XYZ file of C-alpha atoms in Angstrom:
761
model
C -63.593 -54.009 -73.594
C -60.295 -52.472 -72.514
C -60.351 -49.862 -75.274
C -63.048 -47.448 -76.337
C -62.498 -48.481 -79.942
C -64.383 -51.694 -80.617
C -66.144 -53.436 -83.483
C -68.791 -56.111 -83.856
C -68.005 -58.826 -86.408
C -69.561 -62.137 -87.383
C -67.977 -65.314 -86.011
C -66.781 -67.513 -88.866
C -65.172 -70.917 -88.453
C -61.605 -70.723 -89.794
C -60.411 -73.226 -92.354
C -56.652 -72.724 -91.831
C -55.351 -75.845 -90.099
C -52.118 -74.104 -89.039
C -54.047 -71.721 -86.760
C -56.237 -74.391 -85.170
C -56.183 -74.553 -81.374
C -53.391 -72.010 -81.020
C -55.453 -69.094 -79.712
C -55.251 -67.211 -83.020
C -57.966 -65.294 -84.862
C -57.745 -63.827 -88.355
C -59.053 -60.358 -89.261
C -59.112 -58.355 -92.465
C -56.202 -55.904 -92.689
C -58.627 -52.970 -92.659
C -60.142 -54.222 -89.409
C -56.693 -54.414 -87.823
C -56.018 -50.855 -88.955
C -59.350 -49.556 -87.648
C -58.599 -51.041 -84.225
C -55.114 -49.524 -84.274
C -53.352 -52.838 -83.825
C -50.747 -54.807 -85.741
C -50.612 -58.466 -86.650
C -49.522 -60.369 -83.558
C -51.236 -58.048 -81.056
C -53.848 -59.356 -78.648
C -57.556 -58.658 -79.017
C -60.260 -59.039 -76.434
C -63.334 -60.889 -77.733
C -66.803 -61.015 -76.230
C -69.897 -63.028 -77.156
C -71.683 -65.057 -74.464
C -68.420 -64.898 -72.528
C -65.134 -63.063 -72.954
C -61.742 -64.377 -73.996
C -58.511 -63.065 -75.507
C -56.688 -64.173 -78.650
C -53.777 -63.198 -80.873
C -54.893 -61.384 -84.046
C -53.277 -62.032 -87.406
C -54.145 -60.714 -90.847
C -56.526 -62.782 -92.984
C -55.919 -63.235 -96.694
C -56.980 -60.563 -99.182
C -60.171 -62.429 -100.112
C -61.441 -62.424 -96.520
C -64.576 -60.566 -95.498
C -64.224 -57.302 -93.609
C -67.201 -58.302 -91.464
C -65.874 -61.698 -90.354
C -63.821 -62.842 -87.406
C -62.153 -66.117 -88.407
C -61.642 -68.410 -85.421
C -61.270 -72.126 -84.768
C -63.638 -74.323 -82.754
C -61.613 -73.914 -79.569
C -61.768 -70.114 -79.653
C -65.464 -70.142 -80.598
C -66.082 -72.457 -77.648
C -64.226 -70.092 -75.318
C -66.496 -67.324 -76.583
C -69.620 -69.445 -76.245
C -70.283 -68.551 -79.887
C -71.115 -70.472 -83.022
C -70.724 -69.811 -86.697
C -72.687 -66.655 -87.578
C -72.944 -65.221 -84.042
C -71.967 -61.566 -83.453
C -68.670 -61.053 -81.597
C -67.535 -57.734 -80.124
C -63.808 -57.126 -80.181
C -61.326 -54.481 -79.181
C -57.708 -54.026 -78.164
C -56.595 -56.048 -75.165
C -54.344 -54.842 -72.353
C -52.083 -57.771 -71.574
C -50.536 -58.581 -68.220
C -47.940 -61.202 -67.415
C -49.611 -64.135 -65.708
C -48.427 -64.728 -62.155
C -50.062 -68.116 -61.692
C -51.989 -70.483 -63.963
C -53.641 -73.729 -62.823
C -54.493 -76.270 -65.519
C -56.791 -79.301 -65.506
C -56.672 -82.050 -68.090
C -56.706 -85.800 -68.681
C -55.117 -87.914 -65.989
C -52.521 -89.269 -68.417
C -51.272 -85.769 -69.183
C -51.201 -84.645 -65.544
C -49.222 -87.734 -64.572
C -46.744 -87.590 -67.474
C -46.033 -83.912 -68.168
C -44.141 -81.913 -65.560
C -44.856 -78.267 -64.791
C -41.791 -76.942 -66.664
C -42.756 -78.742 -69.880
C -46.339 -77.580 -69.475
C -45.162 -73.966 -69.131
C -42.995 -74.274 -72.251
C -45.922 -75.688 -74.249
C -48.173 -72.816 -73.159
C -45.522 -70.089 -73.457
C -46.801 -66.770 -74.918
C -50.413 -67.937 -74.919
C -52.997 -65.469 -73.616
C -55.493 -67.154 -71.290
C -58.262 -66.408 -68.843
C -60.003 -68.376 -66.118
C -62.296 -70.947 -67.705
C -60.639 -70.963 -71.133
C -59.848 -74.165 -72.986
C -56.299 -74.332 -74.345
C -54.283 -76.828 -76.340
C -50.655 -77.866 -76.053
C -49.923 -76.667 -79.583
C -47.441 -73.778 -79.345
C -47.914 -70.358 -80.910
C -45.403 -69.945 -83.731
C -45.653 -66.528 -85.369
C -43.188 -64.969 -87.715
C -39.769 -66.010 -86.379
C -40.111 -69.747 -86.836
C -39.762 -72.475 -84.246
C -37.418 -71.731 -81.349
C -35.321 -74.333 -79.576
C -37.550 -74.148 -76.491
C -40.639 -74.879 -78.581
C -38.860 -77.740 -80.336
C -37.773 -79.182 -76.982
C -41.320 -78.991 -75.617
C -42.637 -80.722 -78.734
C -40.146 -83.572 -78.370
C -40.950 -84.040 -74.712
C -44.714 -84.088 -75.332
C -44.279 -86.520 -78.210
C -42.185 -88.868 -76.050
C -44.500 -88.767 -73.034
C -47.981 -88.565 -74.606
C -47.469 -89.924 -78.118
C -49.169 -88.377 -81.130
C -52.284 -87.617 -79.081
C -50.649 -84.562 -77.484
C -51.483 -82.411 -80.522
C -55.241 -82.967 -80.108
C -55.356 -82.774 -76.311
C -57.440 -79.947 -74.838
C -56.866 -78.584 -71.329
C -58.840 -76.162 -69.183
C -57.596 -73.113 -67.281
C -59.003 -73.629 -63.791
C -57.395 -70.499 -62.393
C -55.432 -67.585 -63.817
C -53.987 -64.492 -62.146
C -54.984 -62.042 -63.487
C -58.276 -63.678 -64.464
C -58.342 -62.287 -68.026
C -55.813 -61.408 -70.729
C -52.999 -63.123 -68.860
C -49.952 -63.972 -70.982
C -47.948 -66.982 -69.888
C -44.262 -66.065 -69.630
C -41.110 -67.829 -68.513
C -41.732 -66.461 -64.999
C -45.336 -67.689 -64.736
C -46.032 -70.388 -62.157
C -47.843 -73.095 -64.150
C -49.042 -76.240 -62.423
C -51.598 -78.989 -62.757
C -54.685 -79.000 -60.611
C -54.085 -81.052 -57.448
C -56.474 -83.865 -58.362
C -56.433 -85.133 -61.979
C -59.711 -86.022 -63.714
C -60.810 -89.588 -63.594
C -61.488 -91.673 -66.682
C -64.992 -91.114 -67.926
C -67.678 -93.722 -67.485
C -69.932 -93.208 -70.492
C -72.842 -95.151 -69.036
C -75.701 -92.874 -68.129
C -77.022 -92.382 -64.602
C -80.764 -92.060 -64.137
C -82.202 -88.604 -63.978
C -81.484 -86.917 -60.671
C -78.624 -89.258 -59.804
C -75.100 -88.295 -58.796
C -72.397 -88.038 -61.474
C -70.169 -91.121 -61.630
C -66.903 -89.186 -61.715
C -64.533 -88.223 -58.963
C -64.391 -84.533 -59.742
C -66.919 -83.313 -62.293
C -67.413 -79.738 -63.399
C -70.710 -78.020 -62.735
C -73.537 -78.949 -65.078
C -73.830 -77.053 -68.347
C -76.628 -74.562 -68.799
C -78.524 -75.455 -71.920
C -78.957 -71.917 -73.105
C -76.938 -70.617 -76.044
C -73.204 -70.814 -75.658
C -72.702 -74.510 -76.137
C -70.549 -76.948 -74.290
C -67.588 -74.648 -73.685
C -69.451 -71.624 -72.399
C -71.435 -73.714 -69.955
C -68.385 -74.650 -67.916
C -67.264 -71.211 -67.023
C -69.920 -69.090 -65.395
C -68.951 -68.430 -61.827
C -66.570 -71.379 -61.505
C -63.601 -71.284 -59.198
C -62.753 -74.894 -58.403
C -64.998 -77.980 -58.722
C -66.239 -79.770 -55.685
C -65.387 -83.477 -55.273
C -68.963 -84.377 -56.264
C -72.026 -82.446 -57.334
C -75.617 -83.379 -57.802
C -76.893 -82.876 -61.346
C -79.319 -79.965 -61.510
C -82.314 -80.117 -63.839
C -81.762 -78.692 -67.292
C -82.785 -75.089 -67.651
C -85.061 -73.942 -70.430
C -83.174 -72.323 -73.294
C -84.108 -69.009 -74.862
C -86.391 -69.668 -77.776
C -88.597 -68.030 -80.356
C -92.261 -68.533 -79.389
C -93.785 -71.281 -81.510
C -96.446 -68.971 -82.926
C -93.736 -66.570 -84.118
C -91.678 -69.105 -86.061
C -91.183 -67.749 -89.570
C -90.431 -69.680 -92.719
C -90.407 -73.155 -91.143
C -94.048 -73.759 -90.203
C -94.444 -77.107 -91.995
C -91.349 -78.878 -90.559
C -92.070 -77.309 -87.156
C -95.575 -78.754 -87.112
C -94.232 -82.137 -88.227
C -91.750 -82.196 -85.340
C -94.333 -80.904 -82.859
C -96.739 -83.715 -83.769
C -94.007 -86.333 -83.221
C -92.885 -84.965 -79.843
C -96.420 -84.315 -78.608
C -97.429 -87.880 -79.446
C -94.330 -89.397 -77.827
C -94.335 -87.233 -74.696
C -97.999 -86.521 -73.989
C -100.134 -89.171 -75.700
C -98.446 -92.509 -75.163
C -101.826 -94.023 -74.378
C -102.831 -93.565 -78.012
C -99.862 -95.692 -79.063
C -100.959 -98.374 -76.577
C -104.499 -98.395 -77.949
C -103.186 -98.749 -81.479
C -100.836 -101.505 -80.348
C -97.554 -99.916 -81.350
C -94.662 -97.983 -79.843
C -92.203 -95.333 -80.947
C -88.867 -93.854 -79.985
C -88.238 -90.140 -80.219
C -85.061 -90.177 -82.258
C -85.277 -87.433 -84.913
C -82.788 -86.279 -87.520
C -83.474 -82.718 -88.681
C -81.684 -81.908 -91.916
C -81.422 -78.745 -93.945
C -78.902 -76.181 -95.170
C -76.649 -74.462 -92.656
C -78.293 -71.340 -91.257
C -81.848 -72.436 -92.135
C -82.960 -72.341 -88.483
C -82.905 -76.036 -87.525
C -81.827 -75.466 -83.915
C -84.219 -72.530 -83.493
C -87.061 -74.715 -84.725
C -86.197 -77.525 -82.286
C -85.974 -75.172 -79.295
C -89.328 -73.573 -80.093
C -91.068 -76.910 -80.579
C -89.566 -78.287 -77.351
C -90.903 -75.307 -75.418
C -94.308 -75.766 -77.063
C -94.585 -79.406 -75.879
C -93.124 -78.631 -72.428
C -89.795 -80.462 -72.789
C -86.523 -79.457 -71.165
C -83.597 -79.149 -73.560
C -79.999 -80.256 -73.147
C -77.874 -78.879 -75.962
C -74.430 -79.857 -77.252
C -72.485 -78.970 -80.387
C -71.016 -81.729 -82.543
C -68.096 -79.640 -83.882
C -67.195 -78.508 -80.355
C -67.225 -82.097 -79.090
C -65.077 -83.195 -82.023
C -62.556 -80.474 -81.182
C -61.812 -81.756 -77.671
C -60.255 -84.922 -76.314
C -62.562 -87.974 -76.431
C -62.893 -88.378 -72.652
C -63.785 -84.715 -72.243
C -66.382 -84.989 -75.000
C -67.879 -88.059 -73.353
C -68.080 -86.233 -70.031
C -69.922 -83.303 -71.568
C -72.389 -85.544 -73.327
C -73.074 -87.516 -70.174
C -73.625 -84.374 -68.100
C -75.985 -82.871 -70.674
C -78.134 -85.995 -70.585
C -78.026 -86.374 -66.813
C -79.253 -82.792 -66.435
C -82.452 -83.426 -68.410
C -85.752 -83.205 -66.584
C -88.717 -85.248 -67.745
C -89.759 -84.938 -70.487
C -86.310 -84.164 -71.853
C -84.829 -83.530 -75.276
C -81.142 -83.792 -76.140
C -80.309 -81.478 -79.053
C -77.070 -82.295 -80.884
C -76.153 -79.705 -83.490
C -73.926 -80.696 -86.418
C -74.023 -84.392 -85.585
C -72.040 -85.275 -88.731
C -68.935 -83.920 -86.975
C -68.988 -86.782 -84.446
C -70.820 -89.492 -86.431
C -69.750 -89.071 -90.029
C -70.779 -91.494 -92.760
C -68.111 -94.065 -93.543
C -65.784 -92.958 -90.738
C -66.476 -94.622 -87.387
C -64.487 -93.160 -84.478
C -64.414 -94.084 -80.770
C -66.400 -90.919 -80.027
C -68.953 -91.849 -82.704
C -69.330 -95.361 -81.272
C -69.800 -93.967 -77.774
C -72.320 -91.422 -79.050
C -74.398 -94.114 -80.772
C -74.532 -96.078 -77.509
C -75.544 -92.933 -75.628
C -78.353 -92.187 -78.095
C -79.788 -95.677 -77.648
C -79.679 -95.354 -73.853
C -81.320 -91.908 -73.876
C -84.113 -93.161 -76.129
C -84.615 -96.187 -73.859
C -85.134 -93.777 -70.948
C -88.059 -92.176 -72.798
C -86.321 -88.947 -73.716
C -86.028 -87.498 -77.198
C -82.796 -87.151 -79.162
C -82.899 -84.595 -81.963
C -79.792 -84.276 -84.129
C -79.275 -81.675 -86.823
C -77.201 -82.063 -89.979
C -76.803 -80.165 -93.221
C -77.102 -83.344 -95.293
C -78.379 -86.729 -94.140
C -75.917 -88.423 -96.504
C -73.069 -87.188 -94.290
C -74.454 -88.931 -91.178
C -73.424 -92.434 -90.109
C -75.928 -94.993 -91.408
C -76.243 -96.797 -88.055
C -77.052 -93.523 -86.295
C -79.669 -92.732 -88.945
C -81.219 -96.097 -88.128
C -81.381 -95.201 -84.441
C -82.970 -91.840 -85.289
C -86.146 -93.336 -86.686
C -87.747 -90.079 -87.870
C -86.438 -87.498 -90.309
C -87.635 -83.907 -90.652
C -86.388 -81.763 -93.533
C -86.056 -77.983 -93.234
C -86.083 -76.789 -96.850
C -84.398 -73.786 -98.365
C -86.873 -70.918 -97.832
C -88.958 -70.047 -100.877
C -90.194 -66.536 -101.659
C -93.088 -66.699 -99.168
C -90.835 -68.043 -96.419
C -88.224 -65.376 -97.096
C -90.913 -62.694 -96.871
C -92.007 -64.082 -93.487
C -88.426 -64.125 -92.250
C -87.668 -60.580 -93.409
C -90.855 -59.321 -91.761
C -89.818 -61.123 -88.558
C -86.297 -59.647 -88.569
C -87.528 -56.113 -89.329
C -90.490 -56.030 -86.954
C -88.750 -53.593 -84.585
C -87.374 -51.358 -87.331
C -88.704 -48.254 -89.039
C -89.075 -48.929 -92.773
C -89.716 -46.326 -95.459
C -92.852 -46.623 -97.572
C -90.884 -47.188 -100.786
C -89.418 -50.442 -99.434
C -91.216 -53.488 -100.806
C -90.557 -56.508 -98.606
C -92.011 -58.722 -101.342
C -89.427 -57.340 -103.781
C -86.585 -57.936 -101.320
C -87.778 -61.525 -100.839
C -87.889 -62.107 -104.594
C -84.368 -60.749 -104.994
C -82.855 -63.039 -102.363
C -83.097 -66.601 -103.720
C -80.719 -68.985 -101.960
C -80.661 -66.918 -98.761
C -81.300 -68.933 -95.615
C -82.593 -67.462 -92.354
C -79.099 -66.617 -91.098
C -78.271 -64.851 -94.383
C -81.475 -62.821 -94.228
C -80.795 -61.861 -90.606
C -77.312 -60.699 -91.611
C -78.715 -58.828 -94.604
C -81.308 -57.020 -92.464
C -78.644 -56.195 -89.885
C -76.409 -54.800 -92.647
C -79.257 -52.655 -93.944
C -79.896 -51.440 -90.402
C -76.236 -50.484 -89.927
C -76.304 -48.419 -93.116
C -79.477 -46.680 -91.956
C -77.886 -45.981 -88.557
C -74.782 -44.493 -90.186
C -76.991 -42.211 -92.277
C -79.038 -41.236 -89.222
C -75.822 -40.457 -87.339
C -74.970 -37.946 -90.058
C -78.405 -36.335 -89.706
C -80.205 -38.237 -92.457
C -83.404 -40.257 -92.483
C -83.729 -42.821 -89.692
C -86.034 -45.242 -91.507
C -84.601 -48.072 -93.614
C -84.618 -47.044 -97.270
C -84.767 -49.124 -100.413
C -81.128 -48.204 -101.076
C -80.152 -49.742 -97.721
C -81.579 -53.102 -98.767
C -80.029 -52.794 -102.240
C -76.594 -52.267 -100.720
C -77.117 -55.036 -98.156
C -78.087 -57.539 -100.858
C -74.884 -56.684 -102.709
C -72.747 -57.052 -99.578
C -74.295 -60.244 -98.161
C -74.165 -63.210 -100.492
C -76.150 -66.444 -99.951
C -74.077 -68.881 -97.905
C -75.701 -71.872 -99.640
C -73.786 -71.018 -102.810
C -70.395 -71.286 -101.151
C -67.621 -69.780 -103.270
C -69.093 -70.858 -106.599
C -71.688 -68.158 -107.148
C -71.196 -65.694 -109.988
C -71.501 -61.972 -109.352
C -74.207 -60.660 -111.696
C -73.343 -56.984 -111.368
C -76.938 -55.911 -112.130
C -76.825 -57.321 -115.674
C -80.055 -57.998 -117.565
C -80.844 -59.043 -121.129
C -81.270 -55.359 -122.019
C -77.497 -55.035 -121.610
C -76.917 -57.598 -124.369
C -76.855 -55.790 -127.715
C -78.597 -57.394 -130.692
C -79.123 -61.174 -130.885
C -82.914 -60.919 -130.574
C -83.511 -64.547 -131.601
C -80.975 -65.792 -129.065
C -82.518 -63.727 -126.266
C -85.983 -65.036 -127.100
C -84.736 -68.637 -126.990
C -83.018 -68.055 -123.655
C -86.132 -66.391 -122.271
C -88.279 -69.404 -123.146
C -85.763 -72.060 -122.077
C -84.209 -70.490 -118.986
C -86.324 -67.599 -117.682
C -89.799 -69.081 -118.056
C -89.033 -72.259 -116.023
C -87.455 -70.116 -113.269
C -90.045 -67.332 -113.280
C -93.302 -69.106 -114.176
C -93.002 -72.743 -112.993
C -96.731 -72.866 -112.228
C -97.569 -72.149 -115.872
C -95.847 -75.358 -116.931
C -97.731 -77.295 -114.252
C -101.028 -75.753 -115.336
C -100.456 -76.823 -118.937
C -99.349 -80.318 -117.925
C -95.819 -80.156 -119.359
C -92.349 -80.329 -117.868
C -90.066 -77.339 -118.119
C -86.901 -77.780 -120.214
C -84.065 -79.205 -118.132
C -81.236 -77.376 -119.852
C -79.639 -75.663 -122.799
C -76.245 -75.808 -124.516
C -74.683 -72.608 -125.827
C -71.987 -73.178 -128.408
C -69.936 -70.830 -130.482
C -66.425 -69.456 -130.955
C -64.484 -68.301 -127.901
C -64.848 -64.724 -126.718
C -68.319 -64.174 -128.163
C -70.139 -63.630 -124.873
C -71.557 -67.014 -123.837
C -70.724 -66.447 -120.151
C -71.860 -62.812 -120.359
C -75.244 -63.892 -121.717
C -75.651 -66.429 -118.907
C -75.003 -63.707 -116.315
C -77.537 -61.443 -118.041
C -80.187 -64.187 -118.095
C -79.682 -64.927 -114.411
C -79.869 -61.225 -113.560
C -83.131 -60.941 -115.497
C -84.672 -63.836 -113.565
C -83.196 -62.967 -110.108
C -81.651 -66.448 -109.994
C -78.512 -67.733 -108.336
C -75.762 -68.773 -110.726
C -73.754 -71.820 -109.690
C -70.574 -71.903 -111.753
C -69.202 -75.445 -112.079
C -65.453 -75.941 -112.285
C -63.777 -79.052 -113.639
C -61.546 -79.329 -110.571
C -64.684 -79.456 -108.405
C -65.984 -82.586 -110.122
C -63.049 -84.612 -111.364
C -61.307 -86.852 -108.853
C -59.130 -89.855 -109.597
C -60.539 -91.866 -106.680
C -63.371 -94.186 -107.628
C -66.731 -92.862 -106.477
C -65.534 -89.385 -105.511
C -66.395 -87.741 -108.838
C -69.945 -89.127 -108.725
C -70.291 -87.942 -105.127
C -69.157 -84.451 -106.166
C -71.822 -84.361 -108.898
C -74.547 -85.427 -106.459
C -73.441 -82.779 -103.947
C -73.420 -80.132 -106.670
C -77.000 -80.837 -107.725
C -78.103 -81.029 -104.088
C -76.755 -77.523 -103.497
C -78.470 -76.299 -106.649
C -81.823 -77.660 -105.455
C -81.343 -76.058 -102.060
C -80.535 -72.641 -103.529
C -83.295 -72.689 -106.176
C -84.135 -70.903 -108.353
C -80.667 -71.753 -109.623
C -78.956 -71.597 -112.957
C -76.143 -74.175 -113.086
C -73.481 -73.070 -115.538
C -71.051 -75.667 -116.930
C -68.383 -73.774 -118.876
C -66.163 -75.747 -121.295
C -68.603 -78.645 -121.107
C -66.592 -80.646 -123.654
C -63.810 -81.003 -121.051
C -66.224 -82.056 -118.276
C -68.456 -84.389 -120.322
C -66.560 -85.673 -123.371
C -67.751 -88.532 -125.561
C -67.459 -91.678 -123.458
C -65.040 -94.461 -124.237
C -62.139 -92.454 -125.576
C -60.510 -91.143 -122.418
C -57.157 -92.055 -120.886
C -58.043 -90.993 -117.328
C -59.090 -94.381 -116.024
C -62.766 -93.747 -116.691
C -63.135 -90.669 -114.463
C -64.748 -88.548 -117.200
C -67.060 -91.422 -118.158
C -68.255 -91.698 -114.568
C -68.871 -87.931 -114.407
C -70.977 -88.125 -117.589
C -72.963 -91.043 -116.152
C -73.557 -89.111 -112.911
C -74.690 -86.020 -114.836
C -77.132 -88.115 -116.866
C -78.494 -89.677 -113.685
C -79.044 -86.290 -112.044
C -80.713 -84.802 -115.130
C -82.998 -87.834 -115.518
C -83.165 -88.775 -111.834
C -86.198 -89.397 -109.685
C -85.393 -86.274 -107.658
C -87.022 -83.276 -109.289
C -84.988 -80.438 -110.758
C -87.815 -77.946 -110.217
C -86.533 -74.358 -110.357
C -83.096 -75.554 -111.532
C -81.946 -75.005 -115.113
C -78.658 -76.381 -116.461
C -76.743 -74.307 -119.000
C -73.647 -75.611 -120.731
C -71.190 -73.683 -122.887
C -68.596 -75.058 -125.291
C -66.510 -74.262 -128.344
C -66.614 -77.908 -129.444
C -70.199 -79.221 -129.358
C -69.152 -82.270 -131.418
C -66.976 -83.437 -128.502
C -69.804 -83.375 -125.906
C -71.275 -86.808 -125.157
C -74.391 -87.152 -127.369
C -76.436 -88.651 -124.518
C -76.376 -85.239 -122.793
C -77.916 -83.560 -125.824
C -81.092 -85.559 -126.217
C -84.551 -84.204 -125.218
C -85.090 -84.130 -121.464
C -81.472 -83.141 -120.811
C -79.647 -80.313 -122.582
C -82.345 -80.435 -125.208
C -81.914 -76.962 -126.728
C -78.697 -76.255 -128.618
C -78.207 -72.560 -129.350
C -75.491 -71.184 -131.605
C -73.881 -67.970 -130.308
C -72.352 -66.465 -133.453
C -69.570 -63.895 -133.571
C -70.915 -60.333 -133.577
C -71.753 -58.735 -136.906
C -70.861 -55.135 -137.719
C -73.852 -53.748 -135.817
C -73.156 -56.026 -132.845
C -69.492 -55.003 -132.814
C -70.528 -51.325 -132.797
C -72.851 -51.978 -129.822
C -70.056 -53.761 -127.975
C -67.627 -50.899 -128.650
C -70.147 -48.372 -127.334
C -70.873 -50.446 -124.221
C -67.150 -50.846 -123.501
C -66.488 -47.148 -124.151
C -69.371 -45.655 -122.171
C -66.876 -44.148 -119.681
C -64.072 -43.476 -122.189
C -63.748 -39.840 -123.428
C -63.487 -40.352 -127.195
C -62.721 -37.408 -129.466
C -65.273 -36.249 -132.013
C -63.244 -37.804 -134.835
C -63.828 -41.346 -133.491
C -66.557 -43.072 -135.538
C -67.304 -46.353 -133.768
C -69.569 -47.570 -136.574
C -66.740 -47.148 -139.068
C -64.324 -48.844 -136.695
C -66.729 -51.761 -136.240
C -66.872 -52.288 -140.033
C -63.105 -52.869 -139.993
C -63.176 -55.474 -137.201
C -63.832 -58.636 -139.224
C -63.027 -61.786 -137.181
C -62.942 -59.750 -133.946
C -64.825 -61.410 -131.082
C -66.742 -59.509 -128.407
C -63.753 -59.869 -126.100
C -61.439 -58.510 -128.825
C -63.674 -55.436 -129.254
C -63.590 -54.720 -125.519
C -59.805 -55.185 -125.508
C -59.484 -52.743 -128.412
C -61.197 -49.957 -126.454
C -58.999 -50.641 -123.448
C -55.832 -50.616 -125.584
C -56.822 -47.316 -127.245
C -57.112 -45.677 -123.817
C -53.748 -47.129 -122.767
C -52.182 -45.804 -125.964
C -53.348 -42.314 -125.023
C -51.841 -42.770 -121.564
C -48.516 -43.840 -123.054
C -48.341 -40.520 -124.880
C -49.143 -38.576 -121.749
C -50.297 -39.561 -118.293
C -52.240 -36.291 -118.293
C -54.229 -37.305 -121.404
C -57.938 -36.556 -121.126
C -59.191 -37.687 -124.539
C -58.815 -40.698 -126.860
C -58.494 -39.880 -130.563
C -58.932 -41.878 -133.763
C -55.156 -42.189 -134.097
C -55.060 -43.945 -130.737
C -57.760 -46.341 -131.949
C -55.858 -47.094 -135.169
C -52.654 -47.841 -133.271
C -54.618 -50.059 -130.899
C -55.918 -52.027 -133.884
C -52.300 -52.758 -134.837
C -51.711 -54.283 -131.387
C -55.024 -56.093 -130.852
C -55.400 -58.670 -133.579
C -58.568 -60.730 -134.245
C -58.714 -64.005 -132.343
C -61.417 -65.831 -134.328
C -60.317 -68.703 -136.563
C -62.120 -68.851 -139.957
C -61.783 -72.631 -140.025
C -63.362 -73.000 -136.590
C -66.166 -70.616 -137.569
C -66.888 -72.688 -140.662
C -67.064 -75.898 -138.636
C -69.374 -74.365 -136.036
C -71.671 -72.855 -138.652
C -71.788 -76.190 -140.470
C -72.687 -77.924 -137.159
C -75.429 -75.341 -136.531
C -76.884 -75.817 -140.006
C -76.873 -79.583 -139.513
C -78.794 -79.266 -136.234
C -81.368 -76.980 -137.832
C -81.817 -79.320 -140.818
């Protein structure tokens, strides 16, 4: 790093399309401040290799621990999603000379002046991949940028925006900014068109000027091209693939069953072909390994390959999809040609290049390559988060499927023990307890959580405190690191339990039996030969704490809460809504134990046949019924719905086996209102003349939310009198009652109570 001030963040693939392939990374504003830089300054990044990028501020919801970068920047770093990246301030220098290589069509059509304009203000280093997309920050598009765009559009067509080039030479070699005075030129000899047919192992590459073969160790396709490269020779002989770093097979944690399944397949195909001959059959070693992102699929494959003595060639699907098709084909061909016998081609994130229902030229070429590699006797192992996202024809070529499940409590304990084996841990830390409190965490999440706990322990030790990891370190780490399997739909529990819910003893007992027992004691149901309840419907007037109770139940059972939004399910296109429902339940199964919470269920699943939305809601209801009754088990998943209008929910959802328990959540009585006032006012300095029990008696038709708002308004009333106020009096409460009026409707209450009585009868 060029500056003593540096940080280590986690690489995170950016979603902002406007930043893609422009050499931009996004950082939290506090990270920019801690580095002493402003938005638009350059930062030096280092993972498996070093590169430089322009730093901009991420949005306010961004993580302080994340570095948001696109596939091109991650490739230049040799990093993938979740890898640590060290960063610091960069000292820029004007580039004297930059030599670029790229597709023959670009080299022949784009002159040096246009190339320099397209790359103007970009910060590059030798070996970096760059795109022709210009950097446009702050001041809008200049005339020079617009002119370069028009020229590229006229000469290369629309493909110029996706074209990726490589910096063969830069002076200086790192952190070189291309200016109007920089000499930019194409490499003397342009790359030839790629022949995607595969040479036999040990043959010579069938290209005029290939790059050196990729090492198969971590760093992926981009990082492999850059170590020690000056200029490619006219022809090179493919070197055997090197063994990648791997976790020893005996030390694999949390994935023993799928690892053994894959080991048996590869051992049979590589080392015991004679058994197949005796039996009179044959097999190809095409394997699709599926499982949630971060579950350790690639780690598993590398360890198993080392166990059976296979060399590994590794490529990344997202990185291949980010570059021009010919370049991607070249990288694939080189990775295969570098395999020694027996060889295994590992393709991570294969859905990026062979997606279901979307055949591309790269996907067609990849399918042909897979068939040829399998014909040569090698193995092809592809990883994907969900097999449904993978092209059906490719799934047919990959004859075997291995599933890496979401780690259960035992697997999480193994993983935490593995990640903490070199750490000092205090005696009060219970690894079993940490494992139980981390449902939905995959291996990558647990590694991040342990690292976070370690950082907190190191900061304490730096200040002269205890050096061993304490229970508080893990508590804080679990709060800071959320399970990635839940995406952005998890609900923060805030440490709530049923003890925080005042009164409502009957309701809490019903929720305990219907929600907590299936999540906490699933084996008890199996032992007694009965199925656990699938779900429950909470109904009652608005503002009476239905969502609050759900959070408390989930906190009691240490479960993930998946909050379902209407916009996430409803889609006007035929088939999309049903697909969204299937994906939602798949995520819930992966992150189990999970509590799926459908708020305002009457809007998501209304009575069928009366809608004016073209049947979208009817299809959502049908998909929900299929998932609740489906052949795929909902073990450790409980569905909870909430509504103010239970009569408008489709009756088919409310029969036994679905949302079979209907529970009325009534408005709080006087005692309940007093409990709510006390809970809301636990940090409010009330005067001695404030009698909350007397106040609660006056709050007829006030919901739980109204009671909480009343306390807040009383404190604000005191502040309006004086910003130096230190106490809230009864007069403030009385004036607040004049402002905060009850929100409950007597007519609605009567209808709901009548509905509840009818269900009980």
